[in-house]
Coordinates of C-alpha atoms and ligand atoms in Angstrom, one line a residue:
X1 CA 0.0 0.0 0.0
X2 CA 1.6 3.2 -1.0
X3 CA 1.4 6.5 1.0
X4 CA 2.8 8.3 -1.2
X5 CA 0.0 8.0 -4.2
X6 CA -2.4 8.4 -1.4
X7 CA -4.9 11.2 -0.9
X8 CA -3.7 13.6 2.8
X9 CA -4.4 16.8 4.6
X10 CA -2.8 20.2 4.2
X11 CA -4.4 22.6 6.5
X12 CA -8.0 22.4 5.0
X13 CA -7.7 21.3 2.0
X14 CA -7.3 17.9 0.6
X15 CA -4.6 16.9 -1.8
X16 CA -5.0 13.8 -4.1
X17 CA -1.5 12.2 -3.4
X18 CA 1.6 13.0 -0.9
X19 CA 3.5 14.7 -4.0
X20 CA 4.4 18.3 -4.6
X21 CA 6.1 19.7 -7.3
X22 CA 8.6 22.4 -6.4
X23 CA 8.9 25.9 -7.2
X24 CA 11.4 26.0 -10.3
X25 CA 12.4 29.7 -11.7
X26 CA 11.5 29.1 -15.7
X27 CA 11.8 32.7 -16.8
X28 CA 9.1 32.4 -19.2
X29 CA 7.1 35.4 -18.2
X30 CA 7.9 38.4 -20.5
X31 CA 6.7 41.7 -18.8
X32 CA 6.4 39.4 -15.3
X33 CA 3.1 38.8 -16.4
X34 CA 2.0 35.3 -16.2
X35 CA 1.0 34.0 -19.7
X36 CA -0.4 30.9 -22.3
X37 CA 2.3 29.3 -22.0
X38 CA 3.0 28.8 -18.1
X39 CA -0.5 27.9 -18.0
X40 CA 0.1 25.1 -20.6
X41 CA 3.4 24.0 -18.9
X42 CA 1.7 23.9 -15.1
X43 CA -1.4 22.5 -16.8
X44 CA 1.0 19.6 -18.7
X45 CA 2.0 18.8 -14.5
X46 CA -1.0 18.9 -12.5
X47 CA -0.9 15.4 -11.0
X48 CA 1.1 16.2 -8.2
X49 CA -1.0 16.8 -4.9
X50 CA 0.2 20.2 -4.5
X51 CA 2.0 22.5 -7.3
X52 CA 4.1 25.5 -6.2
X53 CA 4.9 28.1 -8.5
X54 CA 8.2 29.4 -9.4
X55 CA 9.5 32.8 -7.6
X56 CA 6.9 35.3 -7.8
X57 CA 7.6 38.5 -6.7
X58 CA 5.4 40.8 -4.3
X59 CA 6.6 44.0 -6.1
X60 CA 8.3 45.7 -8.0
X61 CA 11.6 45.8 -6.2
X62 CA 11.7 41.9 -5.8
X63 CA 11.8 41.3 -9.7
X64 CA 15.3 40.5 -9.3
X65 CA 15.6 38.0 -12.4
X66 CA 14.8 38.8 -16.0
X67 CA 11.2 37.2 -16.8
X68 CA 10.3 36.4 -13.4
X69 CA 6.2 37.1 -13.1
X70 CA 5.1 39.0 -10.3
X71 CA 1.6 39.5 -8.1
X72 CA 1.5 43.2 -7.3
X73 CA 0.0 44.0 -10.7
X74 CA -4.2 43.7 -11.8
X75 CA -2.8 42.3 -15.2
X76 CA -0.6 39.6 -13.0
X77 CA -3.1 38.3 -11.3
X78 CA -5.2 37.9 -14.1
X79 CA -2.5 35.7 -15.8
X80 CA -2.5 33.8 -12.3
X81 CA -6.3 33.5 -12.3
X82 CA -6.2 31.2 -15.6
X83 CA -3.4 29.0 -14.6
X84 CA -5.0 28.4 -11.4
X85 CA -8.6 27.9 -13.0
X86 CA -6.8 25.3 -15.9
X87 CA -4.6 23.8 -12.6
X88 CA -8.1 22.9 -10.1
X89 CA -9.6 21.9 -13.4
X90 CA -7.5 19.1 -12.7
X91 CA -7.8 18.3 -9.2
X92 CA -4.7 19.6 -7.9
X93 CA -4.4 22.4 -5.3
X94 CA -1.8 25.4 -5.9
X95 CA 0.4 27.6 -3.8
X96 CA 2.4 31.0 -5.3
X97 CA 6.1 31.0 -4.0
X98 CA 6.4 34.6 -2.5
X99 CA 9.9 35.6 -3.4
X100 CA 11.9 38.6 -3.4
X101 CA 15.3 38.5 -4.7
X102 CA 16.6 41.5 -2.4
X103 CA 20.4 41.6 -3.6
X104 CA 19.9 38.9 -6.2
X105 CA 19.3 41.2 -9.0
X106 CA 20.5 43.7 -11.0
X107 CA 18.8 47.2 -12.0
X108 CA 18.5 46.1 -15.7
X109 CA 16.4 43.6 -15.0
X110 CA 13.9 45.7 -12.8
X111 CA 11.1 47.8 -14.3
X112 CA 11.6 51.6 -14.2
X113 CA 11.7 53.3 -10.5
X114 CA 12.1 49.8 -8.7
X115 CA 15.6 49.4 -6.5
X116 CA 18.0 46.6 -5.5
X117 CA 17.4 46.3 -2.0
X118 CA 18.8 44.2 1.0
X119 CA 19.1 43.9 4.6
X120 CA 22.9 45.8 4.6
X121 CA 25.0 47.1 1.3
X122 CA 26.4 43.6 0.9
X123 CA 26.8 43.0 -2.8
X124 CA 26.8 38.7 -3.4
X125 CA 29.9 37.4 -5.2
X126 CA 29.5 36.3 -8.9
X127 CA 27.3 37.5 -11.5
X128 CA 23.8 37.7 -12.7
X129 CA 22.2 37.4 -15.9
X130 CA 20.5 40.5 -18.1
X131 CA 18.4 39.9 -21.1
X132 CA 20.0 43.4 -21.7
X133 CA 23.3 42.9 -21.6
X134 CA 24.1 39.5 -20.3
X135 CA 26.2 38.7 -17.5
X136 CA 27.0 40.9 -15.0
X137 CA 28.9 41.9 -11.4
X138 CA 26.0 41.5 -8.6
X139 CA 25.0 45.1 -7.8
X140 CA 25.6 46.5 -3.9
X141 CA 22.2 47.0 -2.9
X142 CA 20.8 49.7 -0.5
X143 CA 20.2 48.9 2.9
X144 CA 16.3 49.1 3.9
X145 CA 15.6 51.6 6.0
X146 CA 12.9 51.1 8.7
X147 CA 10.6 52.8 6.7
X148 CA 11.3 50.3 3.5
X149 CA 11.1 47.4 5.7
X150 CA 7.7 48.5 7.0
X151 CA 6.5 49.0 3.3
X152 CA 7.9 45.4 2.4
X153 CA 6.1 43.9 4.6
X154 CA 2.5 45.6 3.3
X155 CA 3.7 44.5 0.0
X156 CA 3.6 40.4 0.8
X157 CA 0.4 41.1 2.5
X158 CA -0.9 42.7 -0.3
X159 CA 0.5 40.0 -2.7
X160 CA -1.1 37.4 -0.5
X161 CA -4.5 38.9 -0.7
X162 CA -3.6 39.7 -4.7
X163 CA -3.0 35.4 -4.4
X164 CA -6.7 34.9 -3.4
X165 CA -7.8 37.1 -6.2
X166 CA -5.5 34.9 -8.5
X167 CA -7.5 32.0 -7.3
X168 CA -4.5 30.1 -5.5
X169 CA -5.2 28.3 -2.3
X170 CA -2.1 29.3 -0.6
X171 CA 1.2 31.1 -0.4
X172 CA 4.8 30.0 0.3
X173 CA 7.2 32.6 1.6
X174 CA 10.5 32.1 -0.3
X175 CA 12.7 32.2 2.5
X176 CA 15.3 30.5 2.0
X177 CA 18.1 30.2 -1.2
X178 CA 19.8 33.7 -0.5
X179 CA 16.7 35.5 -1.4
X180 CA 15.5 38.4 0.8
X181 CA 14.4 36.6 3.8
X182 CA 17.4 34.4 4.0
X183 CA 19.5 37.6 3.8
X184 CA 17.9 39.1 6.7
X185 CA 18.4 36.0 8.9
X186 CA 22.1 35.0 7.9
X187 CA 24.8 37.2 9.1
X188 CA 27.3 37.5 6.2
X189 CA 24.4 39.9 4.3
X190 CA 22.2 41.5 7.7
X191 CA 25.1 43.5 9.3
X192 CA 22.1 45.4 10.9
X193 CA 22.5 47.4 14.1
X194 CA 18.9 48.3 14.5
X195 CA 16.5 45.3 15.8
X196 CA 16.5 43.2 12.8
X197 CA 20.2 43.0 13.3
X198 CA 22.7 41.3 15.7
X199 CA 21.4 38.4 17.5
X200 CA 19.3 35.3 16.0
X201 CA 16.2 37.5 18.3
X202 CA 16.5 40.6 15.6
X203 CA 18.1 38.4 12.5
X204 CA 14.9 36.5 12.4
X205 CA 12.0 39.0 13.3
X206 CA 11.6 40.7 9.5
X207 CA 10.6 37.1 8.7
X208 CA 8.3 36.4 11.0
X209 CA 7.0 39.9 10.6
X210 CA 6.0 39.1 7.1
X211 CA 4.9 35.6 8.0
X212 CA 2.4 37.4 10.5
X213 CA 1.5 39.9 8.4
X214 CA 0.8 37.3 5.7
X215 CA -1.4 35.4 7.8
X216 CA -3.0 38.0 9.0
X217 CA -4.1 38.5 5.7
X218 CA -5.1 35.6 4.2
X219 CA -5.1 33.0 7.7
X220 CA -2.8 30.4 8.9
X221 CA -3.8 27.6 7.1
X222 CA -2.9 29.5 3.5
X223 CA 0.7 30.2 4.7
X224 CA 3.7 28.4 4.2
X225 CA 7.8 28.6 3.9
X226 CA 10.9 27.2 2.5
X227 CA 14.1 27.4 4.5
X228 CA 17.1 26.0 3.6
X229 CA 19.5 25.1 6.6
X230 CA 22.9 24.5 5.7
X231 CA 22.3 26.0 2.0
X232 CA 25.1 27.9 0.4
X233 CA 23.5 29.1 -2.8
X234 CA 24.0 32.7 -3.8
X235 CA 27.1 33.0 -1.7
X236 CA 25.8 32.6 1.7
X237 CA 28.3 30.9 3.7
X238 CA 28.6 28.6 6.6
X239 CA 28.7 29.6 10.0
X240 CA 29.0 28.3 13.2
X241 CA 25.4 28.8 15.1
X242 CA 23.8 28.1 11.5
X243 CA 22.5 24.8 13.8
X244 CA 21.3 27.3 16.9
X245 CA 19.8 30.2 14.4
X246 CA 17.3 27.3 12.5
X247 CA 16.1 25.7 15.9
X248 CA 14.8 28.8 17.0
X249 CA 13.4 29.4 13.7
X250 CA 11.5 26.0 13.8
X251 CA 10.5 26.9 17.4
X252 CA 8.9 30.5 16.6
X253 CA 7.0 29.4 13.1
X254 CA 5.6 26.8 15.2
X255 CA 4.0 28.8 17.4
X256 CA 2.7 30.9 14.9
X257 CA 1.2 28.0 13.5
X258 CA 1.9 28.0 9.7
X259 CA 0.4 25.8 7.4
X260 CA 4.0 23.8 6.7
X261 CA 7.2 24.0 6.4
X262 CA 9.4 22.9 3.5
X263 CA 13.0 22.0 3.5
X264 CA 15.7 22.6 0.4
X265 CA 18.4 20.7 0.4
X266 CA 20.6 20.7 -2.7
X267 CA 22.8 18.5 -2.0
X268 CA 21.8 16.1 -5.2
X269 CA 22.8 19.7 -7.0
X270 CA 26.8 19.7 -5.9
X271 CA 25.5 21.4 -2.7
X272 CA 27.1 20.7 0.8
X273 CA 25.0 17.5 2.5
X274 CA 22.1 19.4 4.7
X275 CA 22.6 17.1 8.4
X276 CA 19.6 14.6 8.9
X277 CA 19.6 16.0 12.1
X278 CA 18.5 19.1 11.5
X279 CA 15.8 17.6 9.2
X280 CA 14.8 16.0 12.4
X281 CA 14.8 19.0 14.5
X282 CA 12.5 20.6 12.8
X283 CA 10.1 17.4 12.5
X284 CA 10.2 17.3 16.4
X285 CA 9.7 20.7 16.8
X286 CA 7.2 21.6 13.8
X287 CA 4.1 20.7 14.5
X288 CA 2.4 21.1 11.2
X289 CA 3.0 19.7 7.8
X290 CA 6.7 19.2 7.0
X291 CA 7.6 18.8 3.4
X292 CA 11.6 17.6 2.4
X293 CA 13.1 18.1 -0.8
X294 CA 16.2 17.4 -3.4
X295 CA 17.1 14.3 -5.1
X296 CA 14.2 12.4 -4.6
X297 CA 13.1 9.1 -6.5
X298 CA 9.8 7.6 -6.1
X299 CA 11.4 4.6 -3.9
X300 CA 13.3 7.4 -1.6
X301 CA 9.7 9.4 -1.0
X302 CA 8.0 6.5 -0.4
X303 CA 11.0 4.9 1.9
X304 CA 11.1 8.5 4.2
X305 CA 7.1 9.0 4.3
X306 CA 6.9 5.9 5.7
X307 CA 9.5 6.1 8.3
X308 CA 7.2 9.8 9.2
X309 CA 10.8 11.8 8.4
X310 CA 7.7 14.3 6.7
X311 CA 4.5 14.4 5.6
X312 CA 5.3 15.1 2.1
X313 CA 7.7 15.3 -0.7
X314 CA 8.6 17.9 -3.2
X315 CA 10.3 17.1 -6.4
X316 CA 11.9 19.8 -8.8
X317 CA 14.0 18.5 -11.9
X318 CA 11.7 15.2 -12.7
X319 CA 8.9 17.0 -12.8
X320 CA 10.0 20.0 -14.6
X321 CA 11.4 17.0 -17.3
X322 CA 8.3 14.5 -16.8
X323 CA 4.7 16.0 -17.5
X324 CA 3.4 12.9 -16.0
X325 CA 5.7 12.3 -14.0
X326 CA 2.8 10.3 -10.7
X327 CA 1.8 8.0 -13.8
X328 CA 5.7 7.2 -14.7
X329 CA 6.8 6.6 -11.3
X330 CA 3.9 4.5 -10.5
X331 CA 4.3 2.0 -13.5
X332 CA 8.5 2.6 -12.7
X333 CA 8.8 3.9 -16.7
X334 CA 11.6 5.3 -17.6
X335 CA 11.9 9.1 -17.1
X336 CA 12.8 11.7 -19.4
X337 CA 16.2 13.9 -18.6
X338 CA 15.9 17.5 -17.7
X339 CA 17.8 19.1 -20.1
X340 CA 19.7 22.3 -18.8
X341 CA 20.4 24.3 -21.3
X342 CA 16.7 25.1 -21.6
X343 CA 15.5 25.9 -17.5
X344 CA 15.9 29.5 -17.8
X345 CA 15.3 30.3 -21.7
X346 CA 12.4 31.8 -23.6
X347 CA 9.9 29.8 -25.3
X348 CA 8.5 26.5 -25.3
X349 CA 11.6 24.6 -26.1
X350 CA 12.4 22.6 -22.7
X351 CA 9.6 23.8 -21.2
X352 CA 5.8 22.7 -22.8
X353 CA 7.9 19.9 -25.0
X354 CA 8.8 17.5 -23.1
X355 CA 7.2 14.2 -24.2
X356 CA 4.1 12.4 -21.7
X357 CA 4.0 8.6 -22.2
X358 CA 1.7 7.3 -25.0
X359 CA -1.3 6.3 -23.5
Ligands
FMN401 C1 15.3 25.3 -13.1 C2 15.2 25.4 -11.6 C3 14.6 26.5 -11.0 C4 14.4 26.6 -9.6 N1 13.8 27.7 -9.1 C5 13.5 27.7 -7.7 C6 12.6 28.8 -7.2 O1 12.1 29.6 -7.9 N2 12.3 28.7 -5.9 C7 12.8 27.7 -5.1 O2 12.6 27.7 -3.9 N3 13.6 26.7 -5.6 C8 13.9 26.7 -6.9 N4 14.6 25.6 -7.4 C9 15.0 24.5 -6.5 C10 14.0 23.4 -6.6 O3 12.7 23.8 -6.0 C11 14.5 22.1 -5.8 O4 14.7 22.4 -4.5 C12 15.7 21.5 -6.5 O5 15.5 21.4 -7.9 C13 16.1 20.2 -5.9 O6 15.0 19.2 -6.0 P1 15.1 18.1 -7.2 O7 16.4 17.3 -6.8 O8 13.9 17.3 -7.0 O9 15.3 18.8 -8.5 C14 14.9 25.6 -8.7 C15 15.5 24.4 -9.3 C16 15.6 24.3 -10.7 C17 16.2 23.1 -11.3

């Protein structure tokens, strides 16, 4: 008997099977405005349980990628609002992913009057891509004053009410992956001296700010988030109370009671291993739905739902390569390969083309 092609609880809403498909950046929405085309890819996926959307971002200032779609704008959510219509069509429930790219971005890529902003000026090491002028250094951004952060904040909550508009039955909070909310809780980018500074206290409170502010728009049981313990990715180093800083993380989003939480861990990607132990702190001390990702194969999700590591599995590169991908892993077909070159290009190439098993 499998659990994880079995129907379960999120919150209040029931999802067909234990399977999620992760949020995955595709950069297909020219003018950040969702299109025919995402709605065809998402459409091509929805047997998973649960399908989060790629980065969205809450405004203007968090557009920090070139063709990332957004939910500030009437014309975004009305993009969202078909996908979401063609997605229940098929049975499956849908979250946005919430994310603002704070430093990860480059003014080129932002519409007109919109700025690079972060916790501290921190620039990240490397560079980004521009559809304007391709690669380029990571900008220092400005540091938020206390006004800004006040104003980012109204800006998820708006988003999240702009998410019920769109039809979606939740939001994820990208908060983890280097992204804004990660830079205000690691202390490489928040070299803060105010009270969202300094101690793990102040380093975490502009995300659970925005976590409260996000449920008190939309209600508990329609917010989740994605941390990534132990993640590196857009040059955010180890450090040595990284274990410390995440326990008391797990501890206050538990008592504010959000809908799940959902683990990264990249290590299938080249990334540094992310300890099973703190995989299992945050099972003993979450009370909600927990949801693990990265490298996952159907024998590996069914093997740690079973032994309760979580309640449910996300899955990125097979089901961004496999359209059908609950129907292939349940008759163990052989998958198709995501193929790189294509994850962050225009048009349907990689993206709507990938073949479905003939029926
Ligand atoms: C093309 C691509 C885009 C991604 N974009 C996002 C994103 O927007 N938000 C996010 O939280 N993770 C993003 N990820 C990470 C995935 O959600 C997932 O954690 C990762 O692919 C590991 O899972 P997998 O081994 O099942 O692919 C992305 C991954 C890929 C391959």
């Amino acid at each position: 008997m499998s659990i994880l092609y079995s129907k379960c609880v999120l919150g209040s809403l029931t999802l067909q099977n234990h399977l999620v498909m992760a949020p995955m950046t595709r950069n297909r929405a020219t003018g950040n405005i969702p299109n025919a085309l995402m709605a065809e890819y998402y459409t091509q996926r929805a047997t998973a349980g649960l399908i989060i959307t790629e980065g969205t971002s809450p405004s203007p200032n968090g557009l920090g990628y070139s063709r990332i779609p957004g939910i500030f704008s009437p014309a975004q959510v009305e993009g969202w609002k078909r996908i979401t219509d063609a997605v229940h069509a098929q049975g499956v429930k849908m979250f946005v992913q919430l994310m603002h790219c704070g430093r990860i971005a480059h003014p080129l890529n932002l519409p007109a009057g919109a700025r690079v902003l972060a916790p501290s000026a921190v620039a990240a090491g490397g560079e980004i891509y521009t559809d304007a002028e391709g690669m380029k250094p990571h900008p220092v951004p400005q540091a938020m004053t206390g006004e800004e952060i006040k104003t980012t904040i109204a800006e998820y909550a708006n988003a999240a009410k702009n998410a019920m508009t769109a039809g979606f039955d939740g939001v994820e909070l990208h908060s983890a992956n280097g992204y804004l909310l990660e830079q205000f809780i690691r202390p490489n980018t928040n070299q803060r001296t105010d009270g969202y500074g300094g101690p793990i206290e102040n380093r975490a409170r502009f995300v659970l700010e925005v976590a409260e502010a996000v449920m008190g728009a939309i209600g508990r049981d329609k917010v989740g988030i994605r941390l990534s313990p132990f993640g590196v990715f857009n040059d955010m180093p180890s450090y040595d109370s990284m274990e410390a800083d995440y326990t008391y993380l797990a501890q206050q989003l538990n008592a504010r009671g959000l809908v799940y939480i959902h683990l990264v861990d990249h290590s299938s990607m080249g990334a540094p291993p992310v300890p099973d132990a703190i995989k299992a702190t945050f099972r003993k001390l979450f009370k909600r739905t927990l949801i693990l990702s990265g490298g996952y194969d159907a024998r590996r999700a069914e093997s740690d739902l079973t032994a309760g590591k979580c309640d449910l599995i996300a899955v990125g590169r097979p089901f961004l390569a496999n359209p059908d991908l609950v129907a292939r892993w349940r008759t163990n077909a052989a998958l198709n390969a995501p193929d790189m070159s294509t994850f962050y290009r225009p048009g349907a190439k990689g993206y709507t083309d990938y073949p479905a098993l003939k029926k």
